[in-house]
């Protein structure tokens, strides 16, 4: 047996997949100490991961964490506890989870998302127009980051004149992903204050008819017997913003980078798009989600009773983290898992989770990812990385996986 690799270093952040291969083969359910000091179990095989994601004995509620004093408050989004934003879908179990998910799921039906497609295309083109003449760009900060921010703000009903504030707050969350927690907490607090004010304004506006946005829908539900508290509405809006933008930033960034590193696959996709076909784009985005997806570890779960998983005895109160990135490269489930194959058909990846906590915004993220990647390749057919791949840096967070920057060069195609 080779030596156990070191986890959570900068080298690991750049390419965690060799370490995950070791864990799958030698310690598939692995107890480790996280950089925060919290001890947790990492689940790395596909079969165990899928079971864990749907296991009702693993609660999402942090109240079940048997945490020592030094680990207090270190298992969620920084600042959410102080800002009274804990009652969202990532922190609760049925029946509250069922009730809240039912309320918000109406905004993410395939029909509603399809109706939103022209707006996503408009945002995509507008952002590209902003840098296309330069012949170079940082695709994270100039494109992948603002696109989902503006899209989810539109869907929630944040007025256009306020959306740049959200861009600033979200930027603080990303920049401090692996650094001081204070900056993230301050941004969370500002966002919480704004959402409370916006909910109040929209509640007043509903008396004159109101809008057809998601926050207005949540308020209508709370005013018509669904018993949605103001805190729940604010927490729901917050988590949709927080999760909705960061997953899509990383889907676009990681996806474009994977295509640039696999030119044969990129050229296949480009030829398919030039021929007016979208089939390879659809399977291709699913493969990009599997190959190097935006969410490295599923969000926190806590054992509510003693249980056995992968031959390991997990005590009640122990945190369990399902490593989606490891499960989605498990050779027991995927043929040639370390190979990018955009036409892969048998691709039941776990990139958006599994079970009752399956990502609610997955249809919107897929739309944004497909639109962004297809438009970039159509408008910049010679898109290439600017600089050495070894100089790229990955953000040092625990849950998400994404690049800090993605500098590219290109000649724009005239359209």
mmCIF file of C-alpha atoms in Angstrom:
data_model
loop_
_atom_site.group_PDB
_atom_site.id
_atom_site.type_symbol
_atom_site.label_atom_id
_atom_site.label_comp_id
_atom_site.label_asym_id
_atom_site.label_seq_id
_atom_site.Cartn_x
_atom_site.Cartn_y
_atom_site.Cartn_z
ATOM 1 C CA UNK A 1 0.000 0.000 0.000
ATOM 2 C CA UNK A 2 1.360 3.420 -0.941
ATOM 3 C CA UNK A 3 1.583 6.103 1.727
ATOM 4 C CA UNK A 4 -1.588 7.971 2.603
ATOM 5 C CA UNK A 5 -1.647 11.289 0.714
ATOM 6 C CA UNK A 6 -1.889 14.573 2.548
ATOM 7 C CA UNK A 7 -5.333 16.152 2.288
ATOM 8 C CA UNK A 8 -6.392 19.807 2.077
ATOM 9 C CA UNK A 9 -3.031 21.243 1.008
ATOM 10 C CA UNK A 10 -2.656 23.669 -1.907
ATOM 11 C CA UNK A 11 -1.293 20.800 -3.993
ATOM 12 C CA UNK A 12 -4.370 18.765 -3.104
ATOM 13 C CA UNK A 13 -6.653 21.676 -4.068
ATOM 14 C CA UNK A 14 -5.011 21.840 -7.508
ATOM 15 C CA UNK A 15 -5.597 18.144 -8.235
ATOM 16 C CA UNK A 16 -7.388 16.141 -5.530
ATOM 17 C CA UNK A 17 -8.138 13.163 -7.762
ATOM 18 C CA UNK A 18 -5.031 11.035 -7.042
ATOM 19 C CA UNK A 19 -5.731 11.375 -3.301
ATOM 20 C CA UNK A 20 -9.351 10.394 -3.853
ATOM 21 C CA UNK A 21 -8.220 7.328 -5.801
ATOM 22 C CA UNK A 22 -6.081 6.310 -2.809
ATOM 23 C CA UNK A 23 -8.991 6.815 -0.407
ATOM 24 C CA UNK A 24 -11.430 4.826 -2.543
ATOM 25 C CA UNK A 25 -8.967 1.928 -2.734
ATOM 26 C CA UNK A 26 -7.621 1.969 0.826
ATOM 27 C CA UNK A 27 -9.956 3.871 3.157
ATOM 28 C CA UNK A 28 -13.278 4.505 1.407
ATOM 29 C CA UNK A 29 -14.994 5.813 4.551
ATOM 30 C CA UNK A 30 -12.193 7.820 6.107
ATOM 31 C CA UNK A 31 -12.047 9.769 9.370
ATOM 32 C CA UNK A 32 -9.992 12.930 9.117
ATOM 33 C CA UNK A 33 -9.441 16.290 10.783
ATOM 34 C CA UNK A 34 -10.498 19.155 8.533
ATOM 35 C CA UNK A 35 -8.557 22.433 8.301
ATOM 36 C CA UNK A 36 -11.160 24.014 10.625
ATOM 37 C CA UNK A 37 -10.332 21.469 13.348
ATOM 38 C CA UNK A 38 -13.629 19.591 12.943
ATOM 39 C CA UNK A 39 -13.320 15.797 12.738
ATOM 40 C CA UNK A 40 -15.480 14.228 10.038
ATOM 41 C CA UNK A 41 -15.943 11.119 7.900
ATOM 42 C CA UNK A 42 -15.218 11.324 4.162
ATOM 43 C CA UNK A 43 -17.262 8.958 1.947
ATOM 44 C CA UNK A 44 -15.538 8.374 -1.406
ATOM 45 C CA UNK A 45 -17.018 5.343 -3.229
ATOM 46 C CA UNK A 46 -20.006 5.826 -5.531
ATOM 47 C CA UNK A 47 -22.228 3.138 -3.963
ATOM 48 C CA UNK A 48 -21.567 4.390 -0.413
ATOM 49 C CA UNK A 49 -21.990 8.007 -1.506
ATOM 50 C CA UNK A 50 -25.355 7.389 -3.151
ATOM 51 C CA UNK A 51 -26.537 5.505 -0.071
ATOM 52 C CA UNK A 52 -25.354 8.257 2.286
ATOM 53 C CA UNK A 53 -27.036 11.038 0.291
ATOM 54 C CA UNK A 54 -30.413 9.331 0.730
ATOM 55 C CA UNK A 55 -29.901 7.907 4.255
ATOM 56 C CA UNK A 56 -32.508 9.317 6.641
ATOM 57 C CA UNK A 57 -30.216 8.566 9.595
ATOM 58 C CA UNK A 58 -27.931 11.337 8.318
ATOM 59 C CA UNK A 59 -29.525 14.642 9.245
ATOM 60 C CA UNK A 60 -28.862 18.043 7.667
ATOM 61 C CA UNK A 61 -29.662 19.829 10.918
ATOM 62 C CA UNK A 62 -26.473 21.069 12.661
ATOM 63 C CA UNK A 63 -28.237 20.592 16.011
ATOM 64 C CA UNK A 64 -27.356 16.901 15.661
ATOM 65 C CA UNK A 65 -23.607 17.653 15.573
ATOM 66 C CA UNK A 66 -21.928 16.351 18.712
ATOM 67 C CA UNK A 67 -19.368 19.135 18.470
ATOM 68 C CA UNK A 68 -16.613 19.868 20.980
ATOM 69 C CA UNK A 69 -16.236 23.451 22.160
ATOM 70 C CA UNK A 70 -13.380 24.220 19.723
ATOM 71 C CA UNK A 71 -15.550 23.255 16.740
ATOM 72 C CA UNK A 72 -18.624 25.352 17.589
ATOM 73 C CA UNK A 73 -20.170 26.945 14.528
ATOM 74 C CA UNK A 74 -17.537 25.670 12.094
ATOM 75 C CA UNK A 75 -19.723 23.421 9.992
ATOM 76 C CA UNK A 76 -21.886 25.842 8.003
ATOM 77 C CA UNK A 77 -21.656 28.986 5.944
ATOM 78 C CA UNK A 78 -19.690 31.605 7.897
ATOM 79 C CA UNK A 79 -21.997 34.156 9.467
ATOM 80 C CA UNK A 80 -25.308 32.406 8.751
ATOM 81 C CA UNK A 81 -25.892 31.603 12.434
ATOM 82 C CA UNK A 82 -25.358 35.167 13.670
ATOM 83 C CA UNK A 83 -27.421 36.570 10.794
ATOM 84 C CA UNK A 84 -30.334 34.267 11.720
ATOM 85 C CA UNK A 85 -30.207 32.554 8.322
ATOM 86 C CA UNK A 86 -30.086 28.930 9.478
ATOM 87 C CA UNK A 87 -33.578 27.824 8.444
ATOM 88 C CA UNK A 88 -32.815 27.036 4.800
ATOM 89 C CA UNK A 89 -32.935 23.845 2.737
ATOM 90 C CA UNK A 90 -29.321 22.840 3.469
ATOM 91 C CA UNK A 91 -29.868 22.823 7.243
ATOM 92 C CA UNK A 92 -33.248 21.180 7.783
ATOM 93 C CA UNK A 93 -34.963 17.789 7.538
ATOM 94 C CA UNK A 94 -38.528 16.723 6.780
ATOM 95 C CA UNK A 95 -41.217 17.798 7.433
ATOM 96 C CA UNK A 96 -39.948 21.406 7.354
ATOM 97 C CA UNK A 97 -37.673 20.589 4.418
ATOM 98 C CA UNK A 98 -40.619 19.118 2.481
ATOM 99 C CA UNK A 99 -42.751 22.211 3.121
ATOM 100 C CA UNK A 100 -40.076 24.766 2.171
ATOM 101 C CA UNK A 101 -38.887 22.822 -0.877
ATOM 102 C CA UNK A 102 -42.450 22.551 -2.170
ATOM 103 C CA UNK A 103 -42.865 26.318 -1.922
ATOM 104 C CA UNK A 104 -39.705 27.206 -3.811
ATOM 105 C CA UNK A 105 -39.731 24.363 -6.340
ATOM 106 C CA UNK A 106 -42.413 26.142 -8.381
ATOM 107 C CA UNK A 107 -39.757 28.623 -9.533
ATOM 108 C CA UNK A 108 -37.508 25.889 -10.933
ATOM 109 C CA UNK A 109 -39.909 23.807 -13.006
ATOM 110 C CA UNK A 110 -38.660 22.980 -16.516
ATOM 111 C CA UNK A 111 -41.297 25.355 -17.930
ATOM 112 C CA UNK A 112 -40.224 28.312 -15.772
ATOM 113 C CA UNK A 113 -36.566 27.684 -16.507
ATOM 114 C CA UNK A 114 -37.261 27.414 -20.263
ATOM 115 C CA UNK A 115 -39.078 30.763 -20.112
ATOM 116 C CA UNK A 116 -35.933 32.229 -18.544
ATOM 117 C CA UNK A 117 -33.650 31.014 -21.367
ATOM 118 C CA UNK A 118 -33.811 34.236 -23.462
ATOM 119 C CA UNK A 119 -32.759 36.292 -20.425
ATOM 120 C CA UNK A 120 -29.783 33.977 -19.780
ATOM 121 C CA UNK A 121 -28.745 34.300 -23.436
ATOM 122 C CA UNK A 122 -29.106 38.102 -23.230
ATOM 123 C CA UNK A 123 -26.924 38.250 -20.105
ATOM 124 C CA UNK A 124 -24.357 35.920 -21.684
ATOM 125 C CA UNK A 125 -24.051 38.040 -24.834
ATOM 126 C CA UNK A 126 -23.932 41.289 -22.870
ATOM 127 C CA UNK A 127 -21.066 40.068 -20.693
ATOM 128 C CA UNK A 128 -19.098 38.779 -23.704
ATOM 129 C CA UNK A 129 -19.711 42.092 -25.504
ATOM 130 C CA UNK A 130 -18.005 43.771 -22.564
ATOM 131 C CA UNK A 131 -14.621 42.125 -23.199
ATOM 132 C CA UNK A 132 -14.706 40.667 -26.702
ATOM 133 C CA UNK A 133 -12.892 43.574 -28.346
ATOM 134 C CA UNK A 134 -9.872 43.182 -26.029
ATOM 135 C CA UNK A 135 -8.923 39.746 -27.324
ATOM 136 C CA UNK A 136 -8.320 38.599 -23.748
ATOM 137 C CA UNK A 137 -10.282 38.153 -20.545
ATOM 138 C CA UNK A 138 -10.378 36.567 -17.120
ATOM 139 C CA UNK A 139 -13.332 34.271 -17.703
ATOM 140 C CA UNK A 140 -14.032 33.893 -13.984
ATOM 141 C CA UNK A 141 -14.355 37.537 -12.972
ATOM 142 C CA UNK A 142 -15.612 38.941 -16.265
ATOM 143 C CA UNK A 143 -17.997 36.153 -17.243
ATOM 144 C CA UNK A 144 -18.562 33.007 -15.145
ATOM 145 C CA UNK A 145 -18.991 34.983 -11.904
ATOM 146 C CA UNK A 146 -21.404 37.797 -12.911
ATOM 147 C CA UNK A 147 -23.629 35.663 -15.182
ATOM 148 C CA UNK A 148 -25.306 33.534 -12.467
ATOM 149 C CA UNK A 149 -25.386 36.461 -10.014
ATOM 150 C CA UNK A 150 -27.502 38.563 -12.359
ATOM 151 C CA UNK A 151 -29.605 35.560 -13.402
ATOM 152 C CA UNK A 152 -30.531 34.464 -9.866
ATOM 153 C CA UNK A 153 -31.123 38.105 -8.835
ATOM 154 C CA UNK A 154 -33.600 38.421 -11.719
ATOM 155 C CA UNK A 155 -35.332 35.211 -10.738
ATOM 156 C CA UNK A 156 -35.588 36.249 -7.078
ATOM 157 C CA UNK A 157 -36.842 39.721 -7.966
ATOM 158 C CA UNK A 158 -33.868 41.829 -6.834
ATOM 159 C CA UNK A 159 -34.219 45.186 -8.663
ATOM 160 C CA UNK A 160 -31.615 45.768 -11.392
ATOM 161 C CA UNK A 161 -30.281 48.862 -9.622
ATOM 162 C CA UNK A 162 -29.408 46.746 -6.546
ATOM 163 C CA UNK A 163 -27.819 43.789 -8.334
ATOM 164 C CA UNK A 164 -24.274 45.183 -8.331
ATOM 165 C CA UNK A 165 -24.429 45.226 -4.523
ATOM 166 C CA UNK A 166 -25.126 41.494 -4.621
ATOM 167 C CA UNK A 167 -22.217 41.077 -7.017
ATOM 168 C CA UNK A 168 -19.938 42.792 -4.473
ATOM 169 C CA UNK A 169 -21.203 40.696 -1.536
ATOM 170 C CA UNK A 170 -20.909 37.491 -3.519
ATOM 171 C CA UNK A 171 -17.399 38.468 -4.598
ATOM 172 C CA UNK A 172 -16.407 38.824 -0.956
ATOM 173 C CA UNK A 173 -17.733 35.316 -0.271
ATOM 174 C CA UNK A 174 -15.660 33.852 -3.099
ATOM 175 C CA UNK A 175 -12.488 35.815 -2.382
ATOM 176 C CA UNK A 176 -12.502 34.699 1.231
ATOM 177 C CA UNK A 177 -13.376 31.078 0.460
ATOM 178 C CA UNK A 178 -10.136 29.839 1.972
ATOM 179 C CA UNK A 179 -9.154 32.851 4.033
ATOM 180 C CA UNK A 180 -10.505 34.866 6.961
ATOM 181 C CA UNK A 181 -14.092 34.030 7.797
ATOM 182 C CA UNK A 182 -14.796 37.591 8.904
ATOM 183 C CA UNK A 183 -15.145 38.938 5.344
ATOM 184 C CA UNK A 184 -17.689 36.292 4.438
ATOM 185 C CA UNK A 185 -19.659 36.870 7.642
ATOM 186 C CA UNK A 186 -19.784 40.635 6.997
ATOM 187 C CA UNK A 187 -21.119 40.031 3.495
ATOM 188 C CA UNK A 188 -23.702 37.584 4.836
ATOM 189 C CA UNK A 189 -24.827 40.183 7.381
ATOM 190 C CA UNK A 190 -25.191 42.879 4.684
ATOM 191 C CA UNK A 191 -27.106 40.492 2.450
ATOM 192 C CA UNK A 192 -29.379 39.553 5.358
ATOM 193 C CA UNK A 193 -30.176 43.192 6.089
ATOM 194 C CA UNK A 194 -30.936 43.896 2.458
ATOM 195 C CA UNK A 195 -33.179 40.827 2.101
ATOM 196 C CA UNK A 196 -35.204 41.806 5.180
ATOM 197 C CA UNK A 197 -35.775 45.245 3.663
ATOM 198 C CA UNK A 198 -36.595 43.805 0.220
ATOM 199 C CA UNK A 199 -39.111 41.339 1.668
ATOM 200 C CA UNK A 200 -40.786 44.217 3.500
ATOM 201 C CA UNK A 201 -40.937 46.325 0.305
ATOM 202 C CA UNK A 202 -42.334 43.445 -1.733
ATOM 203 C CA UNK A 203 -44.950 42.646 0.894
ATOM 204 C CA UNK A 204 -46.106 46.266 0.653
ATOM 205 C CA UNK A 205 -46.068 46.019 -3.151
ATOM 206 C CA UNK A 206 -48.183 42.866 -3.180
ATOM 207 C CA UNK A 207 -51.107 44.918 -1.965
ATOM 208 C CA UNK A 208 -51.043 46.619 -5.383
ATOM 209 C CA UNK A 209 -50.773 43.333 -7.273
ATOM 210 C CA UNK A 210 -47.031 42.688 -6.970
ATOM 211 C CA UNK A 211 -44.610 40.793 -9.197
ATOM 212 C CA UNK A 212 -44.197 37.234 -10.410
ATOM 213 C CA UNK A 213 -40.738 36.706 -8.911
ATOM 214 C CA UNK A 214 -39.583 34.099 -6.409
ATOM 215 C CA UNK A 215 -39.455 36.324 -3.307
ATOM 216 C CA UNK A 216 -42.971 37.596 -4.040
ATOM 217 C CA UNK A 217 -44.082 33.978 -4.385
ATOM 218 C CA UNK A 218 -42.585 33.100 -1.012
ATOM 219 C CA UNK A 219 -44.362 36.062 0.589
ATOM 220 C CA UNK A 220 -47.676 35.098 -1.020
ATOM 221 C CA UNK A 221 -47.270 31.593 0.382
ATOM 222 C CA UNK A 222 -46.598 32.915 3.871
ATOM 223 C CA UNK A 223 -49.640 35.165 3.604
ATOM 224 C CA UNK A 224 -51.903 32.325 2.451
ATOM 225 C CA UNK A 225 -51.566 29.730 5.158
ATOM 226 C CA UNK A 226 -48.240 28.076 4.320
ATOM 227 C CA UNK A 227 -46.744 29.525 7.537
ATOM 228 C CA UNK A 228 -43.481 30.727 6.021
ATOM 229 C CA UNK A 229 -41.824 33.035 8.546
ATOM 230 C CA UNK A 230 -39.902 36.151 7.549
ATOM 231 C CA UNK A 231 -36.705 34.438 8.700
ATOM 232 C CA UNK A 232 -37.480 31.416 6.528
ATOM 233 C CA UNK A 233 -38.164 33.604 3.500
ATOM 234 C CA UNK A 234 -34.908 35.517 4.000
ATOM 235 C CA UNK A 235 -32.928 32.319 4.591
ATOM 236 C CA UNK A 236 -34.443 30.736 1.468
ATOM 237 C CA UNK A 237 -33.575 33.741 -0.693
ATOM 238 C CA UNK A 238 -30.080 33.815 0.799
ATOM 239 C CA UNK A 239 -29.284 30.153 0.156
ATOM 240 C CA UNK A 240 -30.605 30.324 -3.401
ATOM 241 C CA UNK A 241 -28.310 33.286 -4.043
ATOM 242 C CA UNK A 242 -25.335 31.723 -2.298
ATOM 243 C CA UNK A 243 -25.605 28.241 -3.789
ATOM 244 C CA UNK A 244 -27.131 29.365 -7.071
ATOM 245 C CA UNK A 245 -24.244 31.553 -8.070
ATOM 246 C CA UNK A 246 -21.220 29.657 -6.789
ATOM 247 C CA UNK A 247 -22.114 26.292 -8.286
ATOM 248 C CA UNK A 248 -22.633 27.861 -11.714
ATOM 249 C CA UNK A 249 -19.450 29.955 -11.531
ATOM 250 C CA UNK A 250 -17.529 26.728 -11.009
ATOM 251 C CA UNK A 251 -19.497 24.736 -13.593
ATOM 252 C CA UNK A 252 -18.595 27.299 -16.271
ATOM 253 C CA UNK A 253 -15.004 27.854 -15.084
ATOM 254 C CA UNK A 254 -14.111 24.202 -14.487
ATOM 255 C CA UNK A 255 -15.962 23.184 -17.643
ATOM 256 C CA UNK A 256 -14.210 25.627 -19.959
ATOM 257 C CA UNK A 257 -10.841 24.753 -18.402
ATOM 258 C CA UNK A 258 -11.482 21.020 -18.912
ATOM 259 C CA UNK A 259 -12.319 21.675 -22.572
ATOM 260 C CA UNK A 260 -9.158 23.734 -23.050
ATOM 261 C CA UNK A 261 -7.129 20.872 -21.529
ATOM 262 C CA UNK A 262 -8.854 18.292 -23.776
ATOM 263 C CA UNK A 263 -8.722 19.850 -27.253
ATOM 264 C CA UNK A 264 -10.051 16.764 -29.037
ATOM 265 C CA UNK A 265 -13.262 16.916 -26.998
ATOM 266 C CA UNK A 266 -13.496 20.679 -27.360
ATOM 267 C CA UNK A 267 -13.191 20.399 -31.184
ATOM 268 C CA UNK A 268 -15.895 17.706 -31.242
ATOM 269 C CA UNK A 269 -18.212 20.033 -29.347
ATOM 270 C CA UNK A 270 -17.315 23.008 -31.523
ATOM 271 C CA UNK A 271 -18.043 21.042 -34.720
ATOM 272 C CA UNK A 272 -21.360 19.867 -33.287
ATOM 273 C CA UNK A 273 -22.406 23.419 -32.394
ATOM 274 C CA UNK A 274 -21.313 24.753 -35.797
ATOM 275 C CA UNK A 275 -23.557 22.111 -37.375
ATOM 276 C CA UNK A 276 -26.497 23.435 -35.386
ATOM 277 C CA UNK A 277 -26.714 20.417 -33.106
ATOM 278 C CA UNK A 278 -27.227 20.516 -29.328
ATOM 279 C CA UNK A 279 -27.120 16.833 -28.397
ATOM 280 C CA UNK A 280 -23.400 16.784 -27.630
ATOM 281 C CA UNK A 281 -23.759 20.031 -25.661
ATOM 282 C CA UNK A 282 -26.367 18.418 -23.379
ATOM 283 C CA UNK A 283 -24.403 15.216 -22.713
ATOM 284 C CA UNK A 284 -21.197 17.246 -22.608
ATOM 285 C CA UNK A 285 -22.308 19.484 -19.733
ATOM 286 C CA UNK A 286 -23.327 16.371 -17.774
ATOM 287 C CA UNK A 287 -19.862 14.928 -18.398
ATOM 288 C CA UNK A 288 -18.199 18.169 -17.283
ATOM 289 C CA UNK A 289 -20.267 17.969 -14.080
ATOM 290 C CA UNK A 290 -18.994 14.424 -13.505
ATOM 291 C CA UNK A 291 -15.392 14.955 -14.581
ATOM 292 C CA UNK A 292 -14.549 18.064 -12.527
ATOM 293 C CA UNK A 293 -17.777 19.338 -11.067
ATOM 294 C CA UNK A 294 -18.468 22.541 -9.121
ATOM 295 C CA UNK A 295 -19.301 20.853 -5.798
ATOM 296 C CA UNK A 296 -16.427 18.752 -4.459
ATOM 297 C CA UNK A 297 -18.070 17.643 -1.214
ATOM 298 C CA UNK A 298 -21.780 17.516 -0.492
ATOM 299 C CA UNK A 299 -22.881 19.798 2.323
ATOM 300 C CA UNK A 300 -22.777 18.664 5.940
ATOM 301 C CA UNK A 301 -24.657 15.682 7.305
ATOM 302 C CA UNK A 302 -24.741 14.448 10.922
ATOM 303 C CA UNK A 303 -25.429 10.911 12.153
ATOM 304 C CA UNK A 304 -28.545 10.822 14.336
ATOM 305 C CA UNK A 305 -27.753 7.301 15.581
ATOM 306 C CA UNK A 306 -24.817 4.870 15.422
ATOM 307 C CA UNK A 307 -24.492 3.365 11.949
ATOM 308 C CA UNK A 308 -22.079 1.346 9.813
ATOM 309 C CA UNK A 309 -20.937 2.573 6.412
ATOM 310 C CA UNK A 310 -18.167 1.110 4.275
ATOM 311 C CA UNK A 311 -17.228 -1.148 7.186
ATOM 312 C CA UNK A 312 -16.716 1.813 9.542
ATOM 313 C CA UNK A 313 -18.710 2.420 12.722
ATOM 314 C CA UNK A 314 -19.952 6.006 12.738
ATOM 315 C CA UNK A 315 -21.096 7.370 16.098
ATOM 316 C CA UNK A 316 -24.219 9.448 16.664
ATOM 317 C CA UNK A 317 -23.363 13.125 16.276
ATOM 318 C CA UNK A 318 -20.441 12.529 13.876
ATOM 319 C CA UNK A 319 -20.274 14.746 10.755
ATOM 320 C CA UNK A 320 -20.311 12.906 7.419
ATOM 321 C CA UNK A 321 -19.110 14.524 4.189
ATOM 322 C CA UNK A 322 -19.887 12.766 0.908
ATOM 323 C CA UNK A 323 -17.061 13.426 -1.573
ATOM 324 C CA UNK A 324 -18.951 13.852 -4.835
ATOM 325 C CA UNK A 325 -15.720 14.410 -6.777
ATOM 326 C CA UNK A 326 -14.377 11.024 -5.638
ATOM 327 C CA UNK A 327 -17.638 9.143 -6.197
ATOM 328 C CA UNK A 328 -17.963 10.518 -9.726
ATOM 329 C CA UNK A 329 -14.565 9.070 -10.663
ATOM 330 C CA UNK A 330 -15.218 5.625 -9.177
ATOM 331 C CA UNK A 331 -14.154 2.983 -11.747
ATOM 332 C CA UNK A 332 -16.697 0.594 -10.224
ATOM 333 C CA UNK A 333 -19.412 2.866 -11.637
ATOM 334 C CA UNK A 334 -17.867 4.755 -14.597
ATOM 335 C CA UNK A 335 -15.772 3.253 -17.401
ATOM 336 C CA UNK A 336 -12.448 5.102 -17.764
ATOM 337 C CA UNK A 337 -13.496 7.641 -15.139
ATOM 338 C CA UNK A 338 -10.424 9.868 -15.528
ATOM 339 C CA UNK A 339 -11.154 10.368 -19.246
ATOM 340 C CA UNK A 340 -13.345 13.252 -20.413
ATOM 341 C CA UNK A 341 -15.909 11.866 -22.885
ATOM 342 C CA UNK A 342 -18.552 14.419 -23.846
ATOM 343 C CA UNK A 343 -20.730 11.749 -25.453
ATOM 344 C CA UNK A 344 -20.830 9.546 -22.318
ATOM 345 C CA UNK A 345 -24.359 8.152 -22.066
ATOM 346 C CA UNK A 346 -24.456 6.110 -18.868
ATOM 347 C CA UNK A 347 -23.743 9.101 -16.689
ATOM 348 C CA UNK A 348 -25.728 9.001 -13.460
ATOM 349 C CA UNK A 349 -23.272 11.352 -11.772
ATOM 350 C CA UNK A 350 -23.822 12.792 -8.298
ATOM 351 C CA UNK A 351 -22.730 16.316 -9.216
ATOM 352 C CA UNK A 352 -26.041 17.766 -8.035
ATOM 353 C CA UNK A 353 -26.564 15.271 -5.241
ATOM 354 C CA UNK A 354 -29.198 12.567 -4.847
ATOM 355 C CA UNK A 355 -32.348 12.006 -2.826
ATOM 356 C CA UNK A 356 -34.551 14.641 -1.211
ATOM 357 C CA UNK A 357 -31.702 17.168 -1.122
ATOM 358 C CA UNK A 358 -31.021 16.903 -4.874
ATOM 359 C CA UNK A 359 -30.103 20.411 -6.058
ATOM 360 C CA UNK A 360 -33.283 22.371 -6.644
ATOM 361 C CA UNK A 361 -31.562 24.790 -9.019
ATOM 362 C CA UNK A 362 -30.011 22.099 -11.241
ATOM 363 C CA UNK A 363 -32.235 22.917 -14.271
ATOM 364 C CA UNK A 364 -31.231 26.601 -14.095
ATOM 365 C CA UNK A 365 -27.545 25.747 -13.627
ATOM 366 C CA UNK A 366 -27.666 23.398 -16.633
ATOM 367 C CA UNK A 367 -29.283 26.123 -18.732
ATOM 368 C CA UNK A 368 -26.645 28.662 -17.690
ATOM 369 C CA UNK A 369 -23.787 26.204 -18.225
ATOM 370 C CA UNK A 370 -24.982 25.127 -21.661
ATOM 371 C CA UNK A 371 -25.684 28.693 -22.773
ATOM 372 C CA UNK A 372 -22.368 30.047 -21.499
ATOM 373 C CA UNK A 373 -20.166 27.308 -22.960
ATOM 374 C CA UNK A 374 -21.948 27.172 -26.314
ATOM 375 C CA UNK A 375 -21.851 30.972 -26.743
ATOM 376 C CA UNK A 376 -18.158 31.193 -25.831
ATOM 377 C CA UNK A 377 -17.230 28.505 -28.363
ATOM 378 C CA UNK A 378 -19.391 30.014 -31.097
ATOM 379 C CA UNK A 379 -18.102 33.546 -30.629
ATOM 380 C CA UNK A 380 -14.483 32.631 -29.824
ATOM 381 C CA UNK A 381 -13.637 29.482 -31.801
ATOM 382 C CA UNK A 382 -9.901 29.881 -31.136
ATOM 383 C CA UNK A 383 -10.334 30.379 -27.370
ATOM 384 C CA UNK A 384 -7.115 29.361 -25.609
ATOM 385 C CA UNK A 385 -5.532 29.555 -22.188
ATOM 386 C CA UNK A 386 -3.310 32.589 -21.645
ATOM 387 C CA UNK A 387 -0.262 31.521 -19.660
ATOM 388 C CA UNK A 388 0.906 28.352 -17.991
ATOM 389 C CA UNK A 389 -1.715 26.016 -16.466
ATOM 390 C CA UNK A 390 0.684 25.537 -13.546
ATOM 391 C CA UNK A 391 0.135 29.180 -12.609
ATOM 392 C CA UNK A 392 -3.607 28.728 -12.098
ATOM 393 C CA UNK A 393 -4.836 28.671 -8.511
ATOM 394 C CA UNK A 394 -7.888 26.913 -7.114
ATOM 395 C CA UNK A 395 -9.914 28.436 -4.312
ATOM 396 C CA UNK A 396 -9.228 26.741 -1.013
ATOM 397 C CA UNK A 397 -12.731 26.047 0.246
ATOM 398 C CA UNK A 398 -14.101 22.784 1.626
ATOM 399 C CA UNK A 399 -17.373 22.269 -0.254
ATOM 400 C CA UNK A 400 -16.916 23.987 -3.622
ATOM 401 C CA UNK A 401 -14.232 23.418 -6.263
ATOM 402 C CA UNK A 402 -13.369 26.296 -8.585
ATOM 403 C CA UNK A 403 -10.622 28.380 -10.137
ATOM 404 C CA UNK A 404 -9.678 31.793 -8.782
ATOM 405 C CA UNK A 405 -8.968 33.060 -12.299
ATOM 406 C CA UNK A 406 -9.096 31.705 -15.845
ATOM 407 C CA UNK A 407 -7.111 33.994 -18.197
ATOM 408 C CA UNK A 408 -7.838 33.372 -21.899
ATOM 409 C CA UNK A 409 -6.955 34.817 -25.292
ATOM 410 C CA UNK A 410 -8.965 34.717 -28.519
ATOM 411 C CA UNK A 411 -9.897 36.339 -31.810
ATOM 412 C CA UNK A 412 -13.567 37.169 -31.812
ATOM 413 C CA UNK A 413 -15.771 35.726 -34.534
ATOM 414 C CA UNK A 414 -17.790 38.459 -36.231
ATOM 415 C CA UNK A 415 -21.535 37.816 -35.912
#
